[in-house]
PDB file of C-alpha atoms and ligand atoms in Angstrom:
ATOM      1  CA  MET A   1     -39.206  40.716-236.769  1.00 65.00           C
ATOM      2  CA  LYS A   2     -41.582  37.757-236.820  1.00 72.00           C
ATOM      3  CA  LEU A   3     -44.457  39.830-235.463  1.00 68.00           C
ATOM      4  CA  LYS A   4     -43.788  42.446-238.080  1.00 71.00           C
ATOM      5  CA  GLN A   5     -44.045  39.828-240.803  1.00 70.00           C
ATOM      6  CA  LEU A   6     -47.291  38.529-239.372  1.00 66.00           C
ATOM      7  CA  ILE A   7     -48.776  41.999-239.284  1.00 65.00           C
ATOM      8  CA  THR A   8     -47.663  42.639-242.856  1.00 65.00           C
ATOM      9  CA  MET A   9     -49.300  39.405-243.975  1.00 66.00           C
ATOM     10  CA  ALA A  10     -52.516  40.276-242.174  1.00 68.00           C
ATOM     11  CA  VAL A  11     -52.607  43.696-243.810  1.00 62.00           C
ATOM     12  CA  VAL A  12     -52.013  42.177-247.235  1.00 59.00           C
ATOM     13  CA  ALA A  13     -54.745  39.598-246.652  1.00 60.00           C
ATOM     14  CA  LEU A  14     -57.215  42.243-245.527  1.00 57.00           C
ATOM     15  CA  THR A  15     -56.379  44.438-248.497  1.00 53.00           C
ATOM     16  CA  LEU A  16     -56.911  41.575-250.914  1.00 49.00           C
ATOM     17  CA  PHE A  17     -60.183  40.706-249.252  1.00 55.00           C
ATOM     18  CA  SER A  18     -61.548  44.239-249.457  1.00 54.00           C
ATOM     19  CA  VAL A  19     -60.491  44.585-253.088  1.00 50.00           C
ATOM     20  CA  GLN A  20     -62.366  41.388-253.820  1.00 53.00           C
ATOM     21  CA  ALA A  21     -65.416  42.655-251.953  1.00 55.00           C
ATOM     22  CA  PHE A  22     -65.385  45.791-254.073  1.00 53.00           C
ATOM     23  CA  GLU A  23     -65.330  43.866-257.316  1.00 55.00           C
ATOM     24  CA  THR A  24     -68.213  41.778-256.087  1.00 63.00           C
ATOM     25  CA  ASN A  25     -70.214  44.875-255.254  1.00 61.00           C
ATOM     26  CA  ASP A  26     -69.668  46.233-258.749  1.00 63.00           C
ATOM     27  CA  ASP A  27     -70.912  42.934-260.110  1.00 66.00           C
ATOM     28  CA  ILE A  28     -74.034  43.257-258.056  1.00 58.00           C
ATOM     29  CA  LYS A  29     -74.638  46.812-259.141  1.00 61.00           C
ATOM     30  CA  ASN A  30     -74.479  45.772-262.771  1.00 62.00           C
ATOM     31  CA  ARG A  31     -76.768  42.853-262.134  1.00 65.00           C
ATOM     32  CA  ILE A  32     -79.496  44.845-260.441  1.00 58.00           C
ATOM     33  CA  LYS A  33     -79.241  47.961-262.584  1.00 61.00           C
ATOM     34  CA  PRO A  34     -82.346  47.339-264.708  1.00 57.00           C
ATOM     35  CA  VAL A  35     -84.485  46.961-261.605  1.00 54.00           C
ATOM     36  CA  GLY A  36     -83.267  50.186-260.006  1.00 52.00           C
ATOM     37  CA  SER A  37     -82.464  50.729-256.346  1.00 50.00           C
ATOM     38  CA  VAL A  38     -81.569  53.483-253.919  1.00 48.00           C
ATOM     39  CA  HIS A  39     -78.280  51.644-253.384  1.00 52.00           C
ATOM     40  CA  VAL A  40     -77.169  52.117-256.974  1.00 46.00           C
ATOM     41  CA  ALA A  41     -75.314  55.403-256.937  1.00 48.00           C
ATOM     42  CA  GLY A  42     -75.495  57.231-260.234  1.00 45.00           C
ATOM     43  CA  ALA A  43     -77.775  54.726-261.932  1.00 43.00           C
ATOM     44  CA  ALA A  44     -80.981  55.825-263.608  1.00 43.00           C
ATOM     45  CA  SER A  45     -83.355  56.753-260.811  1.00 42.00           C
ATOM     46  CA  ALA A  46     -86.471  55.542-262.588  1.00 42.00           C
ATOM     47  CA  SER A  47     -87.838  53.461-259.732  1.00 45.00           C
ATOM     48  CA  ALA A  48     -86.056  55.034-256.761  1.00 45.00           C
ATOM     49  CA  ALA A  49     -89.369  56.224-255.338  1.00 45.00           C
ATOM     50  CA  ALA A  50     -90.587  52.636-255.092  1.00 50.00           C
ATOM     51  CA  ASP A  51     -87.903  51.852-252.512  1.00 48.00           C
ATOM     52  CA  ALA A  52     -89.221  53.974-249.661  1.00 54.00           C
ATOM     53  CA  GLY A  53     -90.618  52.168-246.619  1.00 67.00           C
ATOM     54  CA  PRO A  54     -89.516  48.945-244.878  1.00 82.00           C
ATOM     55  CA  ARG A  55     -86.603  46.930-246.176  1.00 92.00           C
ATOM     56  CA  SER A  56     -87.490  44.722-249.092  1.00 96.00           C
ATOM     57  CA  GLY A  57     -85.985  41.308-249.700  1.00 97.00           C
ATOM     58  CA  LYS A  58     -83.803  42.961-252.292  1.00 97.00           C
ATOM     59  CA  ASP A  59     -82.551  45.566-249.788  1.00 97.00           C
ATOM     60  CA  ILE A  60     -81.684  42.854-247.293  1.00 97.00           C
ATOM     61  CA  TYR A  61     -80.025  40.821-250.008  1.00 98.00           C
ATOM     62  CA  ASN A  62     -77.965  43.789-251.178  1.00 97.00           C
ATOM     63  CA  GLY A  63     -76.871  44.568-247.656  1.00 97.00           C
ATOM     64  CA  ALA A  64     -76.128  41.104-246.326  1.00 97.00           C
ATOM     65  CA  CYS A  65     -76.063  38.422-249.002  1.00 98.00           C
ATOM     66  CA  ALA A  66     -74.897  39.867-252.303  1.00 98.00           C
ATOM     67  CA  ALA A  67     -71.209  39.868-251.379  1.00 97.00           C
ATOM     68  CA  CYS A  68     -71.217  36.084-251.695  1.00 98.00           C
ATOM     69  CA  HIS A  69     -74.338  35.221-253.679  1.00 98.00           C
ATOM     70  CA  ALA A  70     -73.957  37.626-256.609  1.00 98.00           C
ATOM     71  CA  ALA A  71     -70.781  36.050-257.942  1.00 97.00           C
ATOM     72  CA  GLY A  72     -70.982  32.680-256.185  1.00 97.00           C
ATOM     73  CA  VAL A  73     -68.128  33.333-253.736  1.00 96.00           C
ATOM     74  CA  LEU A  74     -67.027  30.158-251.864  1.00 96.00           C
ATOM     75  CA  GLY A  75     -69.482  28.138-253.952  1.00 97.00           C
ATOM     76  CA  ALA A  76     -72.562  30.102-252.897  1.00 98.00           C
ATOM     77  CA  PRO A  77     -75.551  29.481-255.178  1.00 98.00           C
ATOM     78  CA  LYS A  78     -75.722  32.493-257.497  1.00 98.00           C
ATOM     79  CA  THR A  79     -78.658  34.847-257.294  1.00 98.00           C
ATOM     80  CA  GLN A  80     -81.543  33.945-259.597  1.00 98.00           C
ATOM     81  CA  ASP A  81     -79.448  31.243-261.247  1.00 98.00           C
ATOM     82  CA  ALA A  82     -81.747  28.297-261.825  1.00 97.00           C
ATOM     83  CA  GLY A  83     -78.846  25.903-262.344  1.00 97.00           C
ATOM     84  CA  ASP A  84     -77.531  26.710-258.868  1.00 98.00           C
ATOM     85  CA  TRP A  85     -80.855  26.894-257.015  1.00 98.00           C
ATOM     86  CA  SER A  86     -83.133  24.295-258.594  1.00 97.00           C
ATOM     87  CA  PRO A  87     -81.300  21.252-257.184  1.00 97.00           C
ATOM     88  CA  ARG A  88     -81.284  22.758-253.670  1.00 98.00           C
ATOM     89  CA  LEU A  89     -84.975  23.643-253.856  1.00 97.00           C
ATOM     90  CA  ALA A  90     -85.866  20.259-255.270  1.00 97.00           C
ATOM     91  CA  ASP A  91     -83.893  18.582-252.490  1.00 97.00           C
ATOM     92  CA  LYS A  92     -84.896  20.637-249.435  1.00 97.00           C
ATOM     93  CA  GLY A  93     -87.654  22.978-250.528  1.00 97.00           C
ATOM     94  CA  ARG A  94     -87.913  26.669-249.696  1.00 97.00           C
ATOM     95  CA  ASP A  95     -88.334  25.947-245.980  1.00 98.00           C
ATOM     96  CA  GLY A  96     -85.310  23.670-245.981  1.00 98.00           C
ATOM     97  CA  VAL A  97     -82.932  26.198-247.519  1.00 98.00           C
ATOM     98  CA  TRP A  98     -84.414  28.854-245.206  1.00 98.00           C
ATOM     99  CA  LYS A  99     -83.535  26.688-242.216  1.00 98.00           C
ATOM    100  CA  SER A 100     -79.979  26.152-243.377  1.00 98.00           C
ATOM    101  CA  ALA A 101     -79.560  29.879-244.057  1.00 98.00           C
ATOM    102  CA  ILE A 102     -80.620  30.581-240.459  1.00 98.00           C
ATOM    103  CA  ALA A 103     -78.383  27.877-238.988  1.00 98.00           C
ATOM    104  CA  GLY A 104     -75.524  28.279-241.441  1.00 98.00           C
ATOM    105  CA  ILE A 105     -74.240  25.590-243.779  1.00 98.00           C
ATOM    106  CA  ASN A 106     -70.581  24.911-244.626  1.00 97.00           C
ATOM    107  CA  ALA A 107     -69.000  28.234-245.692  1.00 97.00           C
ATOM    108  CA  MET A 108     -72.351  30.019-245.365  1.00 96.00           C
ATOM    109  CA  PRO A 109     -72.396  31.809-241.981  1.00 97.00           C
ATOM    110  CA  PRO A 110     -75.531  31.607-239.791  1.00 98.00           C
ATOM    111  CA  MET A 111     -78.034  34.281-240.915  1.00 98.00           C
ATOM    112  CA  GLY A 112     -75.524  35.218-243.627  1.00 97.00           C
ATOM    113  CA  ALA A 113     -73.726  37.031-240.774  1.00 97.00           C
ATOM    114  CA  CYS A 114     -76.473  39.663-240.889  1.00 97.00           C
ATOM    115  CA  GLY A 115     -76.582  41.082-237.366  1.00 95.00           C
ATOM    116  CA  ASN A 116     -79.875  42.936-237.741  1.00 95.00           C
ATOM    117  CA  CYS A 117     -81.826  40.392-239.800  1.00 97.00           C
ATOM    118  CA  SER A 118     -84.858  38.560-238.450  1.00 97.00           C
ATOM    119  CA  ASP A 119     -85.711  35.054-239.659  1.00 97.00           C
ATOM    120  CA  ASP A 120     -88.347  36.649-241.902  1.00 97.00           C
ATOM    121  CA  ASP A 121     -85.759  39.034-243.329  1.00 97.00           C
ATOM    122  CA  ILE A 122     -83.684  35.999-244.287  1.00 98.00           C
ATOM    123  CA  LEU A 123     -86.684  34.456-246.030  1.00 98.00           C
ATOM    124  CA  ALA A 124     -87.412  37.703-247.878  1.00 98.00           C
ATOM    125  CA  ALA A 125     -83.805  37.807-249.091  1.00 98.00           C
ATOM    126  CA  ILE A 126     -84.047  34.161-250.183  1.00 98.00           C
ATOM    127  CA  ASP A 127     -87.249  34.877-252.074  1.00 98.00           C
ATOM    128  CA  TYR A 128     -85.403  37.609-253.914  1.00 98.00           C
ATOM    129  CA  MET A 129     -82.487  35.277-254.655  1.00 98.00           C
ATOM    130  CA  ILE A 130     -84.740  32.532-256.040  1.00 98.00           C
ATOM    131  CA  GLU A 131     -87.070  34.848-257.953  1.00 97.00           C
ATOM    132  CA  GLY A 132     -87.795  33.294-261.333  1.00 94.00           C
ATOM    133  CA  VAL A 133     -86.133  30.012-260.346  1.00 92.00           C
ATOM    134  CA  GLU A 134     -87.931  26.662-259.983  1.00 67.00           C
TER     135      GLU A 134
HETATM  136  C1  LIG B 201     -69.746  34.703-246.577  1.00 89.11           C
HETATM  137  C2  LIG B 201     -70.476  34.376-247.746  1.00 89.11           C
HETATM  138  C3  LIG B 201     -71.981  34.281-247.659  1.00 89.11           C
HETATM  139  C4  LIG B 201     -72.869  35.245-247.241  1.00 89.11           C
HETATM  140  C5  LIG B 201     -72.586  36.650-246.750  1.00 89.11           C
HETATM  141  C6  LIG B 201     -74.188  34.673-247.414  1.00 89.11           C
HETATM  142  N1  LIG B 201     -74.093  33.394-247.912  1.00 89.11           N
HETATM  143 FE1  LIG B 201     -75.617  32.127-248.272  1.00 89.11          FE
HETATM  144  N2  LIG B 201     -74.311  30.682-248.866  1.00 89.11           N
HETATM  145  C7  LIG B 201     -72.939  30.840-248.900  1.00 89.11           C
HETATM  146  C8  LIG B 201     -72.341  29.595-249.361  1.00 89.11           C
HETATM  147  C9  LIG B 201     -70.861  29.355-249.559  1.00 89.11           C
HETATM  148  C10 LIG B 201     -73.399  28.708-249.581  1.00 89.11           C
HETATM  149  C11 LIG B 201     -73.298  27.258-250.052  1.00 89.11           C
HETATM  150  C12 LIG B 201     -73.174  26.382-248.814  1.00 89.11           C
HETATM  151  C13 LIG B 201     -73.127  24.926-249.181  1.00 89.11           C
HETATM  152  O1  LIG B 201     -74.179  24.361-249.517  1.00 89.11           O
HETATM  153  O2  LIG B 201     -72.035  24.371-249.132  1.00 89.11           O
HETATM  154  C14 LIG B 201     -74.618  29.425-249.264  1.00 89.11           C
HETATM  155  C15 LIG B 201     -75.889  28.869-249.349  1.00 89.11           C
HETATM  156  C16 LIG B 201     -77.049  29.545-249.059  1.00 89.11           C
HETATM  157  C17 LIG B 201     -78.374  28.985-249.157  1.00 89.11           C
HETATM  158  C18 LIG B 201     -78.706  27.559-249.579  1.00 89.11           C
HETATM  159  C19 LIG B 201     -78.732  26.687-248.358  1.00 89.11           C
HETATM  160  C20 LIG B 201     -79.051  25.264-248.696  1.00 89.11           C
HETATM  161  O3  LIG B 201     -79.555  24.568-247.807  1.00 89.11           O
HETATM  162  O4  LIG B 201     -78.791  24.797-249.813  1.00 89.11           O
HETATM  163  C21 LIG B 201     -79.255  29.957-248.798  1.00 89.11           C
HETATM  164  C22 LIG B 201     -80.766  29.842-248.748  1.00 89.11           C
HETATM  165  C23 LIG B 201     -78.487  31.135-248.475  1.00 89.11           C
HETATM  166  N3  LIG B 201     -77.152  30.841-248.637  1.00 89.11           N
HETATM  167  C24 LIG B 201     -79.042  32.315-248.086  1.00 89.11           C
HETATM  168  C25 LIG B 201     -78.299  33.451-247.741  1.00 89.11           C
HETATM  169  C26 LIG B 201     -78.895  34.684-247.320  1.00 89.11           C
HETATM  170  C27 LIG B 201     -80.383  34.938-247.213  1.00 89.11           C
HETATM  171  C28 LIG B 201     -77.867  35.548-247.049  1.00 89.11           C
HETATM  172  C29 LIG B 201     -77.952  36.970-246.565  1.00 89.11           C
HETATM  173  C30 LIG B 201     -78.787  37.232-245.427  1.00 89.11           C
HETATM  174  C31 LIG B 201     -76.620  34.830-247.309  1.00 89.11           C
HETATM  175  N4  LIG B 201     -76.935  33.562-247.736  1.00 89.11           N
HETATM  176  C32 LIG B 201     -75.353  35.351-247.130  1.00 89.11           C
HETATM  177  C33 LIG B 201     -72.219  31.953-248.567  1.00 89.11           C
HETATM  178  C34 LIG B 201     -72.761  33.125-248.082  1.00 89.11           C
END
């Protein structure tokens, strides 16, 4: 009986989490629409050809970082939001925030939990996230 309840709770928690992740992904898709990307199913394919080749910072971001950084989940600094990023950059600089992204900081997992990201991939994703900020 107790085990059953635990399992039910775990299933409910997982379901809630995945629903939340979906909403976040929709957010991201709306956000990046004007730029165009192979990841945006059904969006205007104006610049799809530009996305061939190695992963760009934006690709890495979309794959590994957007789930938290698009909407500011758990207090993550929001992508290309000067109000969120400027104080961090002023305090630690680009290298400093890069280091904490690699090592992890508070609720931010090391490497953003990206299993196939190199340190340079992390920096490329950061550069995308802070584009236009400073
Ligand atoms: C599970 C959610 C989550 C994911 C996934 C995630 N982040 Fe974060 N990130 C956070 C949170 C939360 C913070 C704020 C941590 C704090 O300062 O308390 C943060 C902060 C940061 C910072 C600022 C660090 C500083 O020193 O101020 C950088 C840079 C960063 N993330 C980069 C990334 C990159 C690059 C990725 C993808 C490879 C990524 N994050 C994926 C949650 C996430």
